């Protein structure tokens, strides 16, 4: 076994949450040894850089923390941990100012010179800070600059394989990584591990997240006994591009379009949101608009390619070009001019509200394991408001960085177990050069169809039971996956490792969805269509107990706002 890399803080993931955690830990104590791990390239991978819309924060004196909080909890159908939601809205204004004044982000300005804020669906006030419709690129570029300036170590093109624990399993003491380019394993010994891999529901047939996503953080945390919560809550964004056969299929046209006045039409030319939410129409929450589009399509009122139409041409070509340059360029690549004509879209898997259970500072039930961003649960409840995602990643990345920098000062480095490292390496290597095994690419296609049809926007007990049987079959077949070639930059091997994690996450989502016998937020059961506040105001927890999967529920604590 090679000598392990030793570091005080190991951060898996380099999106908004991971980079903010690294910077805040460094600013709190520059003497700390901090290691970032990026599955792709620093600042060039992950989902934060894909954020088009913006960042919700209360900056206008006519707005209020209470209003943002209420929008967040009502949007989350009261399943939110209200202390976490309050922390988000309370910290967001300070973090926006930090992003601009300390980190260097140049947000758009209004005519009076103040930060411009635009309308986003599901909110009662225009509070979304942005940089045109390329907000994520600006935030990630400036965060990356600060990482370089601080000299923080980053292992690029490296993935987390397994978390390492103490003998009793209660303390996380490091991780085994895999250098994707060389194929070499990298054991790491650390005082703290921060999960910030960004989850990402790429197991669905149509998905909007970055292509390297595979629910890695969730799966690694599950395998060592971390408590997960509300895994059934998967958000589908209502407007993903319909581009059959293209990698852009499912790529987002963001919330800002609907906030500015975009209209949705079915294949018959009907403005269908007038039937589903007559008051808010297209500015309704993502769960409602996604479900409406899905129902129009499945009822046979969609387009020829199984989509609907979004139209902003009535706002004027100059307005669209001036405010949505990034989205217009994306549409031009597939032959549509967003500024002058309607564009074909359909719901697409976008975000996981469920994940590792945390407190306000990112602590989990396992000592030494922390989480922030999409790997964590509780902030958004049953549905995330557009603009609250990048706010969550930077707010909670900052909080966990500050907390861990203080926490590690009183912690000793834990012992690594050679046999645990060897098991992790053998578990990954078993897919290499196995004769007669199945291709992970074929299994991924099958999983995508199963999840879309049975664990997607509209669910039922029958569909979920069938999905679990099919996922179980795929898990058995996945044990025999085979990849040709060597270890270095073997993308088929990487896909096999991705499939292992996506299958775990898919099973957890389906099992949690089967337990929630009501419809709430992003979770819609056609056999239980009503929201049940008598029995449904509970969070569904799960954890691995030895080789068994353990479930339990806890009532939602309505500490600030009653349902």
Coordinates of C-alpha atoms in Angstrom, one line a residue:
X1 CA 0.0 0.0 0.0
X2 CA 1.4 3.4 -0.9
X3 CA 1.9 5.9 1.9
X4 CA -1.3 7.8 2.4
X5 CA -1.7 11.5 1.7
X6 CA -2.3 13.1 5.1
X7 CA -4.4 16.3 5.3
X8 CA -6.4 18.0 8.0
X9 CA -9.5 18.6 5.9
X10 CA -10.4 16.5 2.8
X11 CA -13.1 18.1 0.7
X12 CA -14.8 15.9 -2.0
X13 CA -16.2 18.1 -4.6
X14 CA -15.3 21.5 -6.1
X15 CA -18.6 23.2 -6.9
X16 CA -19.8 26.2 -4.9
X17 CA -20.1 24.3 -1.6
X18 CA -16.6 22.7 -1.8
X19 CA -14.8 25.8 -2.8
X20 CA -16.5 28.0 -0.2
X21 CA -15.7 25.4 2.4
X22 CA -12.1 25.4 1.5
X23 CA -11.8 29.2 1.4
X24 CA -13.6 29.7 4.7
X25 CA -11.5 27.0 6.4
X26 CA -8.3 28.7 5.0
X27 CA -9.4 32.1 6.0
X28 CA -10.2 30.9 9.5
X29 CA -6.9 29.2 9.9
X30 CA -4.3 29.4 7.1
X31 CA -2.1 26.9 8.9
X32 CA -4.5 24.1 8.1
X33 CA -3.6 21.5 5.4
X34 CA -6.7 21.4 3.1
X35 CA -7.1 19.1 0.1
X36 CA -9.8 19.6 -2.6
X37 CA -10.8 16.7 -4.8
X38 CA -12.4 17.4 -8.2
X39 CA -13.9 14.6 -10.4
X40 CA -13.2 16.9 -13.3
X41 CA -11.2 20.2 -13.6
X42 CA -11.2 22.8 -10.9
X43 CA -13.8 25.4 -11.7
X44 CA -14.8 23.7 -15.0
X45 CA -16.9 20.8 -13.7
X46 CA -19.9 20.3 -11.5
X47 CA -23.3 22.0 -11.5
X48 CA -22.7 25.4 -9.9
X49 CA -21.0 26.7 -13.0
X50 CA -24.1 25.6 -15.0
X51 CA -26.4 27.9 -12.9
X52 CA -28.0 30.4 -15.3
X53 CA -30.6 32.0 -13.2
X54 CA -29.2 33.5 -10.0
X55 CA -29.0 33.7 -6.2
X56 CA -31.8 34.5 -3.9
X57 CA -31.0 37.0 -1.1
X58 CA -32.9 39.7 0.7
X59 CA -31.2 43.0 -0.2
X60 CA -34.1 45.4 -0.8
X61 CA -35.6 47.1 2.3
X62 CA -39.0 46.4 0.9
X63 CA -38.2 42.6 1.1
X64 CA -37.7 40.7 4.3
X65 CA -36.0 37.6 5.7
X66 CA -39.4 36.5 6.9
X67 CA -40.8 36.7 3.4
X68 CA -37.9 34.7 1.8
X69 CA -38.3 32.1 4.6
X70 CA -42.0 31.8 4.1
X71 CA -41.6 31.4 0.3
X72 CA -38.9 28.7 0.9
X73 CA -41.0 26.7 3.4
X74 CA -44.3 27.0 1.4
X75 CA -42.4 26.1 -1.7
X76 CA -41.0 23.1 0.1
X77 CA -44.5 22.0 1.2
X78 CA -43.5 22.4 4.9
X79 CA -41.2 19.4 4.8
X80 CA -38.1 21.7 5.3
X81 CA -36.1 21.7 8.5
X82 CA -37.1 25.2 9.4
X83 CA -33.9 26.0 11.3
X84 CA -31.9 25.1 8.2
X85 CA -34.2 27.1 5.9
X86 CA -34.0 30.1 8.3
X87 CA -30.2 29.8 8.3
X88 CA -30.2 29.9 4.5
X89 CA -32.2 33.1 4.2
X90 CA -30.5 34.8 7.1
X91 CA -27.0 34.1 5.8
X92 CA -27.6 34.7 2.1
X93 CA -27.4 38.5 2.1
X94 CA -24.0 38.4 3.9
X95 CA -22.7 35.8 1.6
X96 CA -23.8 37.7 -1.5
X97 CA -21.9 40.7 -0.3
X98 CA -18.9 38.5 0.5
X99 CA -19.0 37.0 -3.0
X100 CA -18.9 40.5 -4.5
X101 CA -16.6 42.4 -2.2
X102 CA -14.2 39.7 -1.0
X103 CA -14.3 37.1 -3.8
X104 CA -14.7 39.5 -6.7
X105 CA -18.0 38.5 -8.4
X106 CA -19.4 41.2 -10.6
X107 CA -23.2 41.0 -10.3
X108 CA -25.5 43.0 -12.6
X109 CA -26.5 46.4 -11.3
X110 CA -29.7 48.3 -11.5
X111 CA -30.0 51.9 -12.8
X112 CA -29.4 53.3 -9.3
X113 CA -26.1 51.3 -9.0
X114 CA -27.4 48.7 -6.5
X115 CA -27.3 45.0 -7.2
X116 CA -30.1 44.1 -9.7
X117 CA -32.6 41.5 -8.6
X118 CA -35.0 39.8 -10.9
X119 CA -38.2 37.8 -10.6
X120 CA -38.1 34.0 -10.2
X121 CA -41.0 31.6 -10.0
X122 CA -42.5 30.7 -6.6
X123 CA -41.4 33.9 -4.9
X124 CA -43.3 36.9 -3.6
X125 CA -40.5 39.4 -4.2
X126 CA -37.9 39.9 -7.0
X127 CA -34.9 38.9 -5.0
X128 CA -32.7 36.9 -7.4
X129 CA -29.2 38.3 -7.9
X130 CA -27.6 37.4 -11.2
X131 CA -25.0 38.0 -13.9
X132 CA -27.2 38.0 -16.9
X133 CA -28.1 34.3 -17.3
X134 CA -24.5 33.1 -16.7
X135 CA -24.4 33.6 -12.9
X136 CA -22.8 30.2 -12.1
X137 CA -19.8 30.8 -14.4
X138 CA -19.1 34.1 -12.7
X139 CA -19.3 32.7 -9.2
X140 CA -17.1 29.6 -10.0
X141 CA -14.5 31.6 -11.9
X142 CA -14.0 34.0 -9.0
X143 CA -14.0 31.2 -6.4
X144 CA -11.4 29.3 -8.5
X145 CA -9.2 32.5 -8.6
X146 CA -9.3 32.7 -4.8
X147 CA -8.4 29.0 -4.5
X148 CA -5.4 29.6 -6.7
X149 CA -4.4 32.7 -4.7
X150 CA -4.7 30.8 -1.4
X151 CA -2.5 27.9 -2.8
X152 CA -5.0 25.3 -1.6
X153 CA -4.1 21.8 -2.9
X154 CA -6.5 20.4 -5.5
X155 CA -6.4 16.9 -7.0
X156 CA -8.1 17.2 -10.4
X157 CA -9.7 14.4 -12.4
X158 CA -9.8 12.4 -9.2
X159 CA -12.9 10.7 -7.7
X160 CA -13.8 9.5 -4.3
X161 CA -14.3 5.8 -4.1
X162 CA -14.9 4.9 -0.4
X163 CA -14.9 6.7 3.0
X164 CA -12.6 5.1 5.6
X165 CA -13.8 4.6 9.2
X166 CA -12.6 3.6 12.6
X167 CA -13.0 -0.1 13.6
X168 CA -16.4 0.6 15.3
X169 CA -17.6 2.5 12.2
X170 CA -18.4 5.7 14.2
X171 CA -15.6 7.9 13.0
X172 CA -14.6 8.8 9.4
X173 CA -10.9 9.0 9.2
X174 CA -10.2 9.5 5.5
X175 CA -11.1 8.1 2.1
X176 CA -9.8 6.1 -0.9
X177 CA -9.6 8.2 -4.1
X178 CA -9.0 7.1 -7.7
X179 CA -6.9 9.2 -10.1
X180 CA -8.9 8.9 -13.3
X181 CA -6.1 9.7 -15.6
X182 CA -3.5 7.3 -14.2
X183 CA -5.8 4.7 -12.7
X184 CA -3.9 4.8 -9.4
X185 CA -5.5 4.6 -6.0
X186 CA -4.8 7.4 -3.5
X187 CA -5.5 6.6 0.2
X188 CA -6.0 9.7 2.2
X189 CA -5.8 10.1 6.0
X190 CA -7.7 13.2 7.4
X191 CA -9.3 14.6 10.5
X192 CA -12.4 15.6 8.6
X193 CA -14.1 14.8 5.3
X194 CA -16.5 17.2 3.8
X195 CA -18.9 15.8 1.2
X196 CA -19.7 18.4 -1.5
X197 CA -20.0 16.2 -4.6
X198 CA -23.2 17.7 -5.6
X199 CA -25.3 14.5 -5.9
X200 CA -27.1 14.9 -9.3
X201 CA -30.0 12.7 -10.5
X202 CA -28.3 11.5 -13.7
X203 CA -29.9 8.1 -13.3
X204 CA -33.0 9.5 -15.1
X205 CA -33.5 9.2 -18.8
X206 CA -33.5 13.0 -19.2
X207 CA -31.4 14.9 -16.7
X208 CA -30.0 18.4 -16.6
X209 CA -27.0 17.9 -14.3
X210 CA -23.3 17.8 -15.2
X211 CA -22.4 14.5 -16.9
X212 CA -19.8 13.4 -14.3
X213 CA -22.5 13.3 -11.6
X214 CA -23.4 9.9 -10.2
X215 CA -24.7 10.4 -6.6
X216 CA -21.1 9.5 -5.4
X217 CA -21.3 11.4 -2.1
X218 CA -24.7 10.0 -1.2
X219 CA -23.6 6.4 -2.0
X220 CA -20.3 6.7 -0.1
X221 CA -22.1 8.1 2.9
X222 CA -24.7 5.4 2.8
X223 CA -22.1 2.6 2.7
X224 CA -20.5 3.8 6.0
X225 CA -23.8 4.3 7.9
X226 CA -24.6 8.0 7.5
X227 CA -28.2 9.0 8.1
X228 CA -30.0 10.0 4.9
X229 CA -33.3 11.9 4.8
X230 CA -36.1 12.5 2.2
X231 CA -34.5 10.6 -0.6
X232 CA -37.8 10.4 -2.4
X233 CA -37.7 14.2 -3.1
X234 CA -36.2 14.6 -6.6
X235 CA -36.9 17.8 -8.4
X236 CA -37.7 17.9 -12.1
X237 CA -37.2 21.2 -13.8
X238 CA -40.0 22.0 -16.2
X239 CA -38.0 23.3 -19.1
X240 CA -35.2 21.1 -20.3
X241 CA -34.4 21.3 -24.0
X242 CA -35.8 18.5 -26.3
X243 CA -32.9 17.6 -28.6
X244 CA -33.2 13.8 -29.4
X245 CA -29.8 12.2 -29.8
X246 CA -27.8 15.2 -28.5
X247 CA -25.9 15.7 -25.3
X248 CA -27.9 18.9 -25.0
X249 CA -31.1 16.9 -24.5
X250 CA -32.4 17.9 -21.1
X251 CA -30.2 21.0 -20.8
X252 CA -32.0 23.7 -18.9
X253 CA -33.7 26.9 -20.0
X254 CA -33.7 28.5 -16.6
X255 CA -36.3 30.0 -14.2
X256 CA -35.6 33.5 -15.3
X257 CA -37.5 33.0 -18.5
X258 CA -40.7 32.2 -16.6
X259 CA -40.0 35.0 -14.1
X260 CA -39.8 37.5 -17.0
X261 CA -43.0 36.3 -18.5
X262 CA -42.4 33.2 -20.7
X263 CA -45.5 31.3 -21.7
X264 CA -45.9 27.6 -22.0
X265 CA -48.0 26.0 -24.8
X266 CA -48.9 22.3 -25.5
X267 CA -48.8 20.7 -28.9
X268 CA -52.3 22.1 -29.6
X269 CA -51.2 25.7 -28.9
X270 CA -53.1 25.9 -25.6
X271 CA -51.5 27.8 -22.7
X272 CA -52.0 24.9 -20.4
X273 CA -50.8 26.4 -17.1
X274 CA -54.0 28.4 -16.9
X275 CA -55.7 25.1 -16.0
X276 CA -53.1 23.9 -13.4
X277 CA -52.4 27.2 -11.5
X278 CA -54.8 29.9 -12.8
X279 CA -53.3 32.6 -10.4
X280 CA -49.5 32.1 -10.9
X281 CA -49.6 30.2 -14.3
X282 CA -46.0 29.8 -15.5
X283 CA -44.6 31.5 -12.4
X284 CA -45.8 28.6 -10.2
X285 CA -43.3 26.4 -8.4
X286 CA -41.1 23.9 -10.3
X287 CA -43.0 20.9 -9.1
X288 CA -46.3 22.1 -10.3
X289 CA -45.1 23.3 -13.7
X290 CA -43.1 20.1 -14.3
X291 CA -46.1 17.9 -13.4
X292 CA -48.4 20.0 -15.6
X293 CA -46.1 19.6 -18.6
X294 CA -45.7 15.9 -18.0
X295 CA -49.4 15.4 -17.8
X296 CA -50.0 17.3 -21.0
X297 CA -47.4 15.1 -22.7
X298 CA -48.7 11.8 -21.4
X299 CA -52.3 12.8 -22.2
X300 CA -51.3 13.1 -25.9
X301 CA -51.3 16.9 -26.0
X302 CA -47.5 17.3 -26.4
X303 CA -45.3 17.9 -29.4
X304 CA -44.2 15.3 -31.9
X305 CA -41.0 14.8 -29.9
X306 CA -42.8 14.4 -26.6
X307 CA -42.4 18.0 -25.3
X308 CA -44.2 21.3 -25.0
X309 CA -43.3 24.8 -26.2
X310 CA -41.8 27.7 -24.3
X311 CA -42.2 31.2 -25.9
X312 CA -40.6 34.5 -24.9
X313 CA -40.7 36.1 -28.3
X314 CA -43.6 38.4 -27.2
X315 CA -41.1 40.1 -24.8
X316 CA -39.2 41.4 -27.8
X317 CA -36.0 40.2 -29.4
X318 CA -33.8 43.0 -27.9
X319 CA -35.0 42.2 -24.4
X320 CA -34.3 38.5 -24.8
X321 CA -30.9 39.0 -26.3
X322 CA -30.0 41.5 -23.6
X323 CA -31.1 39.5 -20.7
X324 CA -30.8 35.8 -21.7
X325 CA -27.7 35.8 -23.9
X326 CA -26.5 32.4 -22.6
X327 CA -29.8 30.6 -23.1
X328 CA -30.2 32.2 -26.6
X329 CA -26.8 31.0 -27.6
X330 CA -27.6 27.5 -26.3
X331 CA -30.8 27.4 -28.4
X332 CA -29.1 28.7 -31.5
X333 CA -26.8 25.7 -31.4
X334 CA -29.8 23.4 -31.9
X335 CA -31.4 25.6 -34.6
X336 CA -33.9 27.7 -32.6
X337 CA -33.8 31.5 -31.9
X338 CA -35.2 31.9 -28.4
X339 CA -35.5 35.7 -29.1
X340 CA -37.9 35.2 -32.0
X341 CA -39.6 31.8 -31.8
X342 CA -40.9 29.2 -29.5
X343 CA -38.5 26.4 -28.3
X344 CA -39.4 22.8 -27.6
X345 CA -38.9 21.8 -23.9
X346 CA -39.9 19.0 -21.5
X347 CA -39.4 18.3 -17.8
X348 CA -35.9 17.0 -16.9
X349 CA -34.4 15.6 -13.7
X350 CA -32.6 18.4 -12.0
X351 CA -31.9 18.3 -8.2
X352 CA -32.0 16.1 -5.1
X353 CA -33.7 17.7 -2.1
X354 CA -32.8 14.5 -0.1
X355 CA -29.4 13.6 1.1
X356 CA -27.2 13.3 4.2
X357 CA -28.9 14.7 7.3
X358 CA -26.9 17.7 8.7
X359 CA -27.2 20.4 11.3
X360 CA -26.7 24.1 10.7
X361 CA -22.9 23.7 10.6
X362 CA -22.8 20.6 8.4
X363 CA -22.2 18.0 11.1
X364 CA -23.7 14.5 10.4
X365 CA -24.3 11.5 12.7
X366 CA -20.8 10.3 12.1
X367 CA -17.8 12.0 13.7
X368 CA -15.5 13.5 11.2
X369 CA -18.0 13.5 8.3
X370 CA -19.6 16.7 7.2
X371 CA -21.8 17.7 4.2
X372 CA -22.9 20.8 2.3
X373 CA -24.8 21.6 -0.8
X374 CA -26.8 19.0 -2.8
X375 CA -25.2 16.1 -0.8
X376 CA -27.1 17.4 2.2
X377 CA -30.8 17.4 3.0
X378 CA -33.3 19.5 5.0
X379 CA -33.0 23.0 3.6
X380 CA -35.5 22.7 0.7
X381 CA -38.0 20.2 2.0
X382 CA -40.1 18.7 -0.8
X383 CA -39.2 21.2 -3.5
X384 CA -36.4 23.7 -4.1
X385 CA -37.2 27.3 -5.2
X386 CA -35.1 28.4 -8.2
X387 CA -32.3 30.6 -7.0
X388 CA -32.1 28.8 -3.6
X389 CA -29.6 26.2 -4.9
X390 CA -26.5 28.2 -5.4
X391 CA -27.4 30.2 -2.3
X392 CA -27.5 26.9 -0.3
X393 CA -24.2 25.7 -1.6
X394 CA -22.3 28.9 -0.8
X395 CA -24.1 29.6 2.5
X396 CA -23.6 26.1 3.8
X397 CA -20.2 25.7 2.2
X398 CA -19.1 28.8 4.2
X399 CA -20.7 27.5 7.4
X400 CA -19.1 24.1 7.2
X401 CA -15.7 25.5 6.4
X402 CA -15.8 27.8 9.4
X403 CA -17.1 25.0 11.7
X404 CA -14.6 22.3 10.5
X405 CA -11.6 24.7 10.8
X406 CA -12.4 25.2 14.4
X407 CA -13.4 21.5 15.1
X408 CA -10.2 19.9 13.7
X409 CA -8.0 21.9 16.1
X410 CA -9.1 19.6 18.9
X411 CA -9.1 16.3 17.0
X412 CA -6.4 13.7 16.5
X413 CA -5.7 12.0 13.2
X414 CA -7.5 8.6 13.1
X415 CA -5.8 5.3 12.2
X416 CA -6.3 3.9 8.7
X417 CA -7.0 0.2 8.4
X418 CA -5.0 -1.5 5.6
X419 CA -7.7 -4.1 5.1
X420 CA -10.4 -1.5 4.5
X421 CA -8.3 0.3 1.9
X422 CA -7.6 -3.1 0.2
X423 CA -11.3 -3.9 0.1
X424 CA -12.1 -0.5 -1.5
X425 CA -9.5 -1.0 -4.1
X426 CA -10.5 -4.6 -4.9
X427 CA -14.2 -3.5 -5.1
X428 CA -13.3 -1.1 -7.9
X429 CA -10.8 -3.4 -9.7
X430 CA -13.3 -6.3 -10.0
X431 CA -14.9 -4.6 -13.0
X432 CA -11.6 -4.6 -15.0
X433 CA -11.1 -7.2 -17.7
X434 CA -13.8 -9.6 -16.5
X435 CA -14.8 -12.0 -19.3
X436 CA -18.4 -12.1 -20.5
X437 CA -19.6 -9.2 -18.3
X438 CA -22.2 -6.7 -19.4
X439 CA -21.5 -3.2 -20.5
X440 CA -22.1 -0.5 -17.9
X441 CA -23.3 1.8 -20.7
X442 CA -26.2 -0.6 -21.6
X443 CA -27.1 -0.9 -17.9
X444 CA -27.2 2.9 -17.5
X445 CA -29.6 3.2 -20.5
X446 CA -31.9 0.6 -18.9
X447 CA -31.8 2.3 -15.5
X448 CA -32.6 5.7 -17.1
X449 CA -35.8 4.3 -18.6
X450 CA -36.9 2.5 -15.4
X451 CA -36.4 5.6 -13.3
X452 CA -38.1 7.9 -15.7
X453 CA -41.2 5.7 -16.2
X454 CA -41.7 4.4 -12.7
X455 CA -39.9 6.7 -10.2
X456 CA -40.3 10.0 -12.1
X457 CA -42.7 12.9 -12.0
X458 CA -45.9 10.8 -11.5
X459 CA -45.5 7.7 -9.3
X460 CA -47.7 5.0 -7.9
X461 CA -47.3 2.0 -5.5
X462 CA -47.5 -0.4 -8.4
X463 CA -44.9 1.5 -10.5
X464 CA -42.5 1.8 -7.5
X465 CA -42.8 -1.9 -6.6
X466 CA -42.0 -2.8 -10.3
X467 CA -39.1 -0.4 -10.3
X468 CA -37.6 -1.9 -7.2
X469 CA -37.8 -5.4 -8.8
X470 CA -36.1 -4.1 -11.9
X471 CA -33.5 -2.1 -10.0
X472 CA -32.7 -5.3 -8.0
X473 CA -32.2 -7.2 -11.2
X474 CA -29.9 -4.5 -12.5
X475 CA -27.9 -4.6 -9.3
X476 CA -27.3 -8.3 -9.8
X477 CA -26.3 -7.8 -13.4
X478 CA -24.1 -4.8 -12.4
X479 CA -22.0 -7.1 -10.1
X480 CA -20.8 -8.8 -13.3
X481 CA -20.1 -5.6 -15.3
X482 CA -16.9 -5.8 -17.4
X483 CA -14.7 -3.1 -18.9
X484 CA -12.0 -3.7 -21.4
X485 CA -8.6 -1.9 -21.4
X486 CA -6.3 -0.8 -18.7
X487 CA -6.8 1.4 -15.6
X488 CA -5.6 4.7 -17.1
X489 CA -8.3 7.1 -18.3
X490 CA -10.7 4.1 -18.8
X491 CA -14.1 5.9 -19.2
X492 CA -16.0 2.6 -19.3
X493 CA -14.4 1.6 -16.0
X494 CA -15.5 5.0 -14.6
X495 CA -19.0 4.4 -15.9
X496 CA -19.1 1.0 -14.0
X497 CA -18.1 2.8 -10.8
X498 CA -20.8 5.4 -11.5
X499 CA -23.4 2.7 -12.1
X500 CA -22.6 1.2 -8.7
X501 CA -23.4 4.5 -7.0
X502 CA -26.4 5.4 -9.1
X503 CA -28.0 2.0 -8.5
X504 CA -27.7 2.5 -4.7
X505 CA -29.3 6.0 -5.0
X506 CA -32.0 4.7 -7.3
X507 CA -33.1 2.0 -4.8
X508 CA -33.1 4.5 -1.9
X509 CA -35.2 7.0 -3.9
X510 CA -37.7 4.3 -4.9
X511 CA -38.0 2.8 -1.4
X512 CA -38.5 6.2 0.2
X513 CA -41.1 7.1 -2.5
X514 CA -43.0 3.9 -1.8
X515 CA -43.2 4.8 2.0
X516 CA -44.6 8.3 1.4
X517 CA -48.3 7.5 0.7
X518 CA -49.3 11.1 -0.2
X519 CA -48.4 13.8 -2.7
X520 CA -46.2 16.6 -1.5
X521 CA -44.0 18.9 -3.4
X522 CA -41.9 17.1 -6.1
X523 CA -43.3 13.7 -4.9
X524 CA -46.6 13.0 -6.7
X525 CA -48.5 9.7 -6.2
X526 CA -51.4 9.1 -8.6
X527 CA -52.7 6.6 -6.1
X528 CA -52.5 9.2 -3.2
X529 CA -53.1 12.5 -4.9
X530 CA -53.7 14.6 -1.8
X531 CA -51.2 16.1 0.6
X532 CA -51.8 14.6 4.0
X533 CA -50.8 17.0 6.8
X534 CA -52.1 14.6 9.4
X535 CA -49.8 11.8 8.6
X536 CA -47.4 13.2 6.0
X537 CA -45.6 16.0 7.9
X538 CA -42.7 13.6 8.6
X539 CA -39.2 13.2 7.3
X540 CA -38.3 9.7 6.1
X541 CA -34.9 8.6 7.3
X542 CA -32.8 5.7 6.1
X543 CA -29.4 4.2 7.0
X544 CA -27.4 1.1 6.4
X545 CA -27.4 -1.1 9.4
X546 CA -24.8 -3.8 8.7
X547 CA -26.1 -5.3 5.5
X548 CA -29.7 -4.2 6.1
X549 CA -31.5 -1.0 5.1
X550 CA -33.2 0.6 8.0
X551 CA -36.1 3.2 7.7
X552 CA -37.7 5.4 10.3
X553 CA -39.7 8.6 10.4
X554 CA -39.6 11.8 12.5
X555 CA -42.2 14.5 12.6
X556 CA -41.3 17.8 11.0
X557 CA -40.6 20.4 13.6
X558 CA -42.7 23.5 12.7
X559 CA -40.5 25.8 14.8
X560 CA -41.3 29.1 13.0
X561 CA -44.1 28.6 10.5
X562 CA -47.2 26.4 10.9
X563 CA -48.6 24.4 8.0

